PDB file of C-alpha atoms in Angstrom:
ATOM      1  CA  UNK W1271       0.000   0.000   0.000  1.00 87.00           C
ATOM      2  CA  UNK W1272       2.512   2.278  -0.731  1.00 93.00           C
ATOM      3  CA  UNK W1273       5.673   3.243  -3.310  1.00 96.00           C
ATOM      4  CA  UNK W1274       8.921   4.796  -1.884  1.00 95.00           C
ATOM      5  CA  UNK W1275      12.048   6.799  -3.916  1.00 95.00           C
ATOM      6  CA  UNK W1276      15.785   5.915  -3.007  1.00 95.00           C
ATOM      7  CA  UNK W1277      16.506   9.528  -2.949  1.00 97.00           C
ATOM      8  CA  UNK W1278      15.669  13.347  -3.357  1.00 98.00           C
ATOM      9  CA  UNK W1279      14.606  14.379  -6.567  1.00 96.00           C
ATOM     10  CA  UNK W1280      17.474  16.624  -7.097  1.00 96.00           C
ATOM     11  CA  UNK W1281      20.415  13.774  -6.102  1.00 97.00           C
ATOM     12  CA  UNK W1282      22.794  12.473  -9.197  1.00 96.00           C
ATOM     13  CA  UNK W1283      24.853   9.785  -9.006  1.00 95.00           C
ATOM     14  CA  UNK W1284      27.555  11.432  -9.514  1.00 95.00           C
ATOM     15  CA  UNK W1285      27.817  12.855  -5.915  1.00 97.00           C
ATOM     16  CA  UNK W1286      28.036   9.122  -4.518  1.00 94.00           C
ATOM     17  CA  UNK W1287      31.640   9.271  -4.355  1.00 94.00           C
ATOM     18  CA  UNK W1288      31.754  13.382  -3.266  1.00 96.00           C
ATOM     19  CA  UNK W1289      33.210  13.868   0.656  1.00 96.00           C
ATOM     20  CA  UNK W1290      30.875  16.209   0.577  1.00 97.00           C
ATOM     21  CA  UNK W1291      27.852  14.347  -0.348  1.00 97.00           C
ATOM     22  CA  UNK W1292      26.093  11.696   1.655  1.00 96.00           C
ATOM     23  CA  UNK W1293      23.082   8.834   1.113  1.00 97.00           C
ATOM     24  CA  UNK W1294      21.491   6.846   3.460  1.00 97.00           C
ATOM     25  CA  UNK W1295      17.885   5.183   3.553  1.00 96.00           C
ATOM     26  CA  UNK W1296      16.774   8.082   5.461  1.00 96.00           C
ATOM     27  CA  UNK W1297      19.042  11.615   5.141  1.00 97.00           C
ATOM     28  CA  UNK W1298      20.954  13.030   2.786  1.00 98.00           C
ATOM     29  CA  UNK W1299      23.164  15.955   2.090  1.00 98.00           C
ATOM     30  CA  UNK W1300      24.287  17.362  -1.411  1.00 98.00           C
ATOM     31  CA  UNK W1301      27.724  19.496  -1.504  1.00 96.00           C
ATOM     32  CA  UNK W1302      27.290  20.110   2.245  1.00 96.00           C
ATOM     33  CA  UNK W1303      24.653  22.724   1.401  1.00 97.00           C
ATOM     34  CA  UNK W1304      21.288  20.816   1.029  1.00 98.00           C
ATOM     35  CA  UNK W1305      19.941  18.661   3.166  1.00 98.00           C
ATOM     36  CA  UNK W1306      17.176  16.230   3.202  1.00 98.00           C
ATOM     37  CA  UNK W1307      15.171  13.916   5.542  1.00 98.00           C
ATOM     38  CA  UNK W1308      12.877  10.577   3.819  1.00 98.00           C
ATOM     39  CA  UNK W1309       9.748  10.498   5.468  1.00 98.00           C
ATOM     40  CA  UNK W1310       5.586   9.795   4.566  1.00 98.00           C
ATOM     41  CA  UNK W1311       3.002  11.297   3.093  1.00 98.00           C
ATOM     42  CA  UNK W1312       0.050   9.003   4.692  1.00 98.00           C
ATOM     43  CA  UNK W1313      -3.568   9.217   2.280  1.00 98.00           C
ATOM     44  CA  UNK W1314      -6.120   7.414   4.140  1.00 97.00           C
ATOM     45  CA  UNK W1315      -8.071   4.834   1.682  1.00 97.00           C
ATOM     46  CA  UNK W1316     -12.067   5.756   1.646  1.00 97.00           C
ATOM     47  CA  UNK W1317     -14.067   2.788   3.195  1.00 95.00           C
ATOM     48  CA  UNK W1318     -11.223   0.915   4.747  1.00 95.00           C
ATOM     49  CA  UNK W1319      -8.572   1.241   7.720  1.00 95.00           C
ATOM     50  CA  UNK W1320      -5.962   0.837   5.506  1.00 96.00           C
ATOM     51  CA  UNK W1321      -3.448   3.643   4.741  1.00 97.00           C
ATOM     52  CA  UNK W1322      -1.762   4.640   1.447  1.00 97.00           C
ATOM     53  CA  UNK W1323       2.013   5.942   1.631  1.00 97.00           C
ATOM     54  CA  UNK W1324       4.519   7.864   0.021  1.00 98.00           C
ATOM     55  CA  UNK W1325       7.762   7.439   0.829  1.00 98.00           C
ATOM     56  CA  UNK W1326       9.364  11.362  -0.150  1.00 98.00           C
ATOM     57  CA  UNK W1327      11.838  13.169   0.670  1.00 98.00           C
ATOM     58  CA  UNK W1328      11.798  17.006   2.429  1.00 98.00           C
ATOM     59  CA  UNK W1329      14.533  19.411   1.941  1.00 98.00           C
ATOM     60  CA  UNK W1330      15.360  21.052   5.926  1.00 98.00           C
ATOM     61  CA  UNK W1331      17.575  24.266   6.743  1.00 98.00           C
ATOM     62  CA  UNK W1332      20.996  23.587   7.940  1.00 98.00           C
ATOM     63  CA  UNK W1333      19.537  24.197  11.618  1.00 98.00           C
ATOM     64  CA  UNK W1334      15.959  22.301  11.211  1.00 98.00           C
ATOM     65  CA  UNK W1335      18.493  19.134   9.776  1.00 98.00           C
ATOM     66  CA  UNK W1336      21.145  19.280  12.280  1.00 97.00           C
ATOM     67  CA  UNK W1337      18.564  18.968  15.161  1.00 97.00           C
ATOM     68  CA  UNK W1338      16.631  16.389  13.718  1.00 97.00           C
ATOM     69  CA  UNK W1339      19.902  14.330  13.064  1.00 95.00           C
ATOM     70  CA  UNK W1340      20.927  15.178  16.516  1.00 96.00           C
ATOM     71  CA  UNK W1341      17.575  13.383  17.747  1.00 96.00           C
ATOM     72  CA  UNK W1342      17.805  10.578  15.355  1.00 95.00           C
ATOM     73  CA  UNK W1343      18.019   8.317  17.861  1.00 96.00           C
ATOM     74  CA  UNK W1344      16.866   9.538  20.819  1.00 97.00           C
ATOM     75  CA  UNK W1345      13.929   8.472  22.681  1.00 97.00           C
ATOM     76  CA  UNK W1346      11.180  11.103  23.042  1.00 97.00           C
ATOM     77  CA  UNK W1347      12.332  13.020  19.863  1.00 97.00           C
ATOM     78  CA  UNK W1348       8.426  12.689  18.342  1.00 97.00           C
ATOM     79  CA  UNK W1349       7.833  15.569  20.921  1.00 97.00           C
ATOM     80  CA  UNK W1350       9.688  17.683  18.844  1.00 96.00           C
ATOM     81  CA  UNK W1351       7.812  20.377  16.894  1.00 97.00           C
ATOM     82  CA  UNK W1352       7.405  19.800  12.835  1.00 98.00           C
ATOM     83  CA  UNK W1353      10.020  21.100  10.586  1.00 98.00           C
ATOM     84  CA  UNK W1354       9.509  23.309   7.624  1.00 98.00           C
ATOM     85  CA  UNK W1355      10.353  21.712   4.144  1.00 98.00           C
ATOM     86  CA  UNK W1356       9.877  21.153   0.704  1.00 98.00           C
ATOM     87  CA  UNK W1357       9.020  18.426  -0.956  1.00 98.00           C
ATOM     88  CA  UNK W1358      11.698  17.114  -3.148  1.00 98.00           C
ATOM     89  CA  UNK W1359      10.011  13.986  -4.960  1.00 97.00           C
ATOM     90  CA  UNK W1360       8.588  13.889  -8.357  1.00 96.00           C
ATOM     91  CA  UNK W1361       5.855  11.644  -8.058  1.00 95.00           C
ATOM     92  CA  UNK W1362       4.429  11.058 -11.886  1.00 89.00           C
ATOM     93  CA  UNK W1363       0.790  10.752 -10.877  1.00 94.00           C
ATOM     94  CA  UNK W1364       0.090  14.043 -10.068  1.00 96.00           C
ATOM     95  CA  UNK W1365       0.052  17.046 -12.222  1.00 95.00           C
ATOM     96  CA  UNK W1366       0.770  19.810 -11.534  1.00 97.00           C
ATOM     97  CA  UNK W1367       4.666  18.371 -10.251  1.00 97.00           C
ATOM     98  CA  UNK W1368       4.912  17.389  -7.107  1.00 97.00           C
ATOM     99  CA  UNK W1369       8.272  19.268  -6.156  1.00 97.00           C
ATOM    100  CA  UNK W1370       8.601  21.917  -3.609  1.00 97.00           C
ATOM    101  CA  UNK W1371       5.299  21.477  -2.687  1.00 98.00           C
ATOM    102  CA  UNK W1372       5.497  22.999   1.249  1.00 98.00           C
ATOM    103  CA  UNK W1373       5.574  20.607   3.860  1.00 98.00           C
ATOM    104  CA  UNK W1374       5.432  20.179   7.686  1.00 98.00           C
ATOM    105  CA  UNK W1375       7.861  17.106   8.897  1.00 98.00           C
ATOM    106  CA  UNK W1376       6.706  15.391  11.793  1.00 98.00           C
ATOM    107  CA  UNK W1377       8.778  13.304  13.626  1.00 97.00           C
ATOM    108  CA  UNK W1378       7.735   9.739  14.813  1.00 98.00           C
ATOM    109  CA  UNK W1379       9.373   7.324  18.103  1.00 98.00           C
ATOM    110  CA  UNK W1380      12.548   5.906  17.102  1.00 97.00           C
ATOM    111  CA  UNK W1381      12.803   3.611  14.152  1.00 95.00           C
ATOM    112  CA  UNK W1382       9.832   5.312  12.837  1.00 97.00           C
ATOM    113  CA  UNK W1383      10.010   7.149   9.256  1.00 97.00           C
ATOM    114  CA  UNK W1384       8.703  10.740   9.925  1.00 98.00           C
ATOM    115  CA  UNK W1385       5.304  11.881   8.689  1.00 98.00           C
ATOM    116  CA  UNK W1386       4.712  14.257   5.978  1.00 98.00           C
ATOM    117  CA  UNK W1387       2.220  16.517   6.248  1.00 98.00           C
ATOM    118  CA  UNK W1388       1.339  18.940   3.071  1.00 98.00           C
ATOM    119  CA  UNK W1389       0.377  22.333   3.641  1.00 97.00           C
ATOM    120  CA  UNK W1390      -3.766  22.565   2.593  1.00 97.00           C
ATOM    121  CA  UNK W1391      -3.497  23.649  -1.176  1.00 97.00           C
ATOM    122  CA  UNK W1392      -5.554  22.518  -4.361  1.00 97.00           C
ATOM    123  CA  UNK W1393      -2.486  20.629  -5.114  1.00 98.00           C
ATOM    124  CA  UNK W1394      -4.195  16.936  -6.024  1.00 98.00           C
ATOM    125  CA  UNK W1395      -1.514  15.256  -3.554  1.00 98.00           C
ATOM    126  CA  UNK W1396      -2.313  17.757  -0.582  1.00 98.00           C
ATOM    127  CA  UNK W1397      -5.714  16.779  -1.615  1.00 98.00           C
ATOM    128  CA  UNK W1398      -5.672  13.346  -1.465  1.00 98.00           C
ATOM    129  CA  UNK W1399      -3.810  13.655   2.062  1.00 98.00           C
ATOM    130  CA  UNK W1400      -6.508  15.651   3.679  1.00 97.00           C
ATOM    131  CA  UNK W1401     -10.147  13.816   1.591  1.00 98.00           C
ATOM    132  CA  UNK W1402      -8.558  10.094   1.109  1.00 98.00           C
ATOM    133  CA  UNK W1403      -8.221   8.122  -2.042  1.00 98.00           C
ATOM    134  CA  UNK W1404     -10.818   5.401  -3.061  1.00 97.00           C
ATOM    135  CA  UNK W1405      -9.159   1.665  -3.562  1.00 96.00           C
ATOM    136  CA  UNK W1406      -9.649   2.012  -7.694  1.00 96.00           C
ATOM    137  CA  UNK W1407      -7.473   5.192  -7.261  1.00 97.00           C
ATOM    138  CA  UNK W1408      -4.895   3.092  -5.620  1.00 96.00           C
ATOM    139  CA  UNK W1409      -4.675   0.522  -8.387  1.00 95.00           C
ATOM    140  CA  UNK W1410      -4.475   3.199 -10.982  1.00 94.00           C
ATOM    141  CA  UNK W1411      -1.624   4.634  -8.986  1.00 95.00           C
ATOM    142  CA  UNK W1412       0.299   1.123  -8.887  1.00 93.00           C
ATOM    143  CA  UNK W1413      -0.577   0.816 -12.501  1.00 92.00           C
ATOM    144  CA  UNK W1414       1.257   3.750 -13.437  1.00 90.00           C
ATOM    145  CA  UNK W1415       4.484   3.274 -11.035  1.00 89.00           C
ATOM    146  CA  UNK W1416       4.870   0.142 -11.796  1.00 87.00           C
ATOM    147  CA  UNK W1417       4.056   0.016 -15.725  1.00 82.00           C
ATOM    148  CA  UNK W1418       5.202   3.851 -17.055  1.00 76.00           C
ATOM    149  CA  UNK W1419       4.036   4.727 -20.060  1.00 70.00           C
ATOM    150  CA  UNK W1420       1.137   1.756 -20.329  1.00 60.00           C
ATOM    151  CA  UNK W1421      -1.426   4.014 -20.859  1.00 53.00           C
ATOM    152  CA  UNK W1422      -0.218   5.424 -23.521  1.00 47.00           C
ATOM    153  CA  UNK W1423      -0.622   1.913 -25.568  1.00 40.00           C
TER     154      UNK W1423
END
């Protein structure tokens, strides 16, 4: 019930090998100047308990990342207030894009991906977050992750 990117929309491969560039399954920094947290944009599923999720990425200020690295793993740290970001995942099932839509991150316990929250706009993602999605909208959205370009045949 849910797709997930390996990194920020804005990451090349190229920086894999840069000292000043780093990629892990859940924060990232490009050229020491951008830095970026994976969490979850949660879209309940109309009719059911079941929950839908994104796995994005946020962009974070310098200060907003340091403190929730700081936390990572420190019990309690879901107390902390949300941080300011931008979305920084193209996700090809919504148009307009999906990039630097503005987001709230909300930190979870420990070993718990963060939770996305949108900021209330007519984007169709923000939405989906705050209505819900029906189940036929979540096998059109697997069709189209998983087979690009199908519709088109």
């Amino acid at each position: 019930m849910g797709y997930s990117t390996t990194a920020p929309y804005v990451w090349d491969q190229s920086f894999a090998d840069a000292p000043d560039c780093l990629l892990s399954s859940d924060q990232c920094v490009i050229k020491g100047q951008h830095y970026f947290v994976k969490g979850l944009i949660e879209i309940p599923v109309i009719g059911s308990d079941d929950v839908f999720s994104w796995g994005v990425w946020v962009s974070l200020s310098r200060e907003s990342f340091a403190r929730a690295a700081d936390l990572w793993d420190t019990p309690g740290r879901e107390s902390e207030k949300p941080y300011f970001g931008w979305l920084t995942t193209e996700l090809p099932v919504y148009s307009p894009s999906s990039v630097n839509l503005r987001t709230h991150l909300h930190t979870r316990p420990v070993g718990e991906r963060p939770f996305i929250e949108l900021e209330p706009t007519d984007h169709p993602l923000a939405v989906e977050q705050r209505t819900g999605i029906t189940l036929e909208r979540v096998r059109g959205i697997a069709e189209t992750v998983l087979h690009p370009g199908s519709e088109d045949s």
